[in-house]
Amino acid sequence: MRVALIEQAAAMLVAREPVTLRALAGRVGTSTMAVYTHFDGMPGLWGAVRQEGFARLARGLAEVSPSDDPVRDLAALGAAYAANAVENPALYRAMFDAAADLPDPGAAGAGFAVLVDAAQRAVDAGRFVAADPAAVATRFWAAGHGVLLLVLSGVLPDEALDEHSPALAAAVFTAAGDDPERCAASVRAGWAGL
Amino acid sequence: MRVALIEQAAAMLVAREPVTLRALAGRVGTSTMAVYTHFDGMPGLWGAVRQEGFARLARGLAEVSPSDDPVRDLAALGAAYAANAVENPALYRAMFDAAADLPDPGAAGAGFAVLVDAAQRAVDAGRFVAADPAAVATRFWAAGHGVLLLVLSGVLPDEALDEHSPALAAAVFTAAGDDPERCAASVRAGWAGL
DNA sequence: CCACGTTACATAACGCTGCTATATCTAGCG
DNA sequence: CGCTAGATATAGCAGCGTTATGTAACGTGG
């Protein structure tokens, strides 16, 4: 019942339908009380939906297999992140509406840890010289998040994602110390996996 | 009446109070019908509020006086942009909830034009070599937007703004061709005007 | 100066929302 | 088998945005 409600809510979210208590209960063939026994109301359900969104995101990032080029891996992770957001734009926007108070913040941290790990490998490989892996990951994430939200909210056209995301990634990576040309090649390779 | 409703709605937004039709009408001492005669309903009011938000933002950016260092000016514009968002976080978030369909999109474009103009001056001054001013401005904007939203939504701590925004700005500007050291100094100078 | 039509505001009611109190049903276990 | 605890169904609440209707104020042409 829990999973049915969460998945139905997520489905209605991606279908751009208004996720209302009665409509949700009707879709899964139960009554409105189910939301209260399992989630203690709509805010609880939203929390669970956001949680599921971050879980799917972490799952998508985990599918990116590491290579011997950590910068390529970072770019590939960015591409997977963007793909996940573009496939379910409404879910992605809902995730960050109240991402601060997640039922289990660890799920969001797991996805971020993959980024930090790749950045750490880039440091170990001598690509990022004297750079803080967490800071690089954060800046890479923030830049991608900004482009994504501007595109998803319709401020920037869809093409802006492919036009600006790799450039921003390369800018962050070269600022971390990577060689510009080598970085450009790695980013190109990583982003192509989209 | 129009301005009273808009300003009251913006005030309730920054006060984190729920902006409800009856509460809004009660605050300005009128009835609910005023919102319908002037804005044709709540969505229209939200559009006007977002418009006012972008107008205030453009006003804040216009107060940044250009200097002989265009890269410093870009950083200063970024600082003013961030300051505006931090001062009214709820308004900033509301602005981009449906920024695509603004009553008058020109207002948002005016603020962006200031960024593009500074980037153009950087190109003319030889700081940004062979870079598209609009692309640089867009990337700078997107990166700042991402950091801001992550901070405003509580995902990143407040310190992250000062820690990552200048670094991202410098990364974007050096990627545009500016000299790293000179760029770092300009960004430092521009960001200090916060 | 007055009657007019238009505009802005007040009032009441409708349908919908999330939520809760109550009742019913459905296992699980001694 | 009978009992207890948990989950589901039903009905109703206050609140929301919206609308229909009524009323007062305004500017304008005769």
Coordinates of N, CA, C and O (backbone and C1' of nucleotides) in Angstrom, one line a residue, chain B residues 20-22 33 36 42, chain D residues 16-21:
Chain B
T20 N -2.9 33.7 1.5 CA -4.2 33.2 1.1 C -5.1 34.4 0.7 O -4.9 35.6 1.2
L21 N -6.1 34.2 -0.1 CA -6.9 35.2 -0.7 C -7.6 36.0 0.4 O -7.5 37.3 0.4
R22 N -8.2 35.4 1.4 CA -8.9 36.1 2.4 C -8.0 36.9 3.3 O -8.3 38.0 3.7
M33 N -12.9 40.3 -3.6 CA -13.2 40.7 -5.0 C -12.2 41.6 -5.6 O -12.0 41.6 -6.8
Y36 N -9.9 39.9 -7.8 CA -10.4 39.5 -9.1 C -10.6 40.6 -10.1 O -10.5 40.5 -11.3
M42 N -6.1 34.5 -8.2 CA -4.8 34.3 -7.6 C -3.6 34.1 -8.5 O -2.6 34.7 -8.3
Chain D
dC16 P -7.9 30.2 4.6 O5' -8.1 29.6 3.1 C5' -7.0 28.8 2.6 C4' -7.4 28.2 1.3 C3' -7.8 29.3 0.2 O3' -6.6 29.8 -0.4 C1' -9.2 27.4 0.2
dG17 P -6.7 31.1 -1.3 O5' -7.5 30.6 -2.6 C5' -6.8 29.8 -3.5 C4' -7.8 29.5 -4.7 C3' -8.2 30.7 -5.6 O3' -8.2 30.2 -6.9 C1' -10.1 29.8 -4.6
dT18 P -8.5 31.3 -8.1 O5' -10.1 31.2 -8.3 C5' -10.7 30.0 -8.6 C4' -12.2 30.1 -8.6 C3' -12.7 31.3 -9.4 O3' -13.4 30.8 -10.5 C1' -13.9 31.1 -7.3
dT19 P -13.9 31.8 -11.7 O5' -15.5 32.0 -11.2 C5' -16.3 30.9 -10.9 C4' -17.6 31.3 -10.4 C3' -18.3 32.5 -11.2 O3' -19.6 32.1 -11.6 C1' -18.3 32.9 -8.8
dA20 P -20.4 33.0 -12.7 O5' -21.7 33.4 -11.8 C5' -22.3 32.5 -10.9 C4' -23.3 33.1 -10.0 C3' -24.1 34.2 -10.7 O3' -25.5 34.2 -10.4 C1' -23.0 35.1 -8.8
dT21 P -26.5 35.2 -11.1 O5' -26.7 36.3 -10.0 C5' -27.1 35.9 -8.6 C4' -26.9 37.0 -7.7 C3' -27.5 38.4 -8.1 O3' -28.6 38.7 -7.2 C1' -25.4 38.7 -7.2

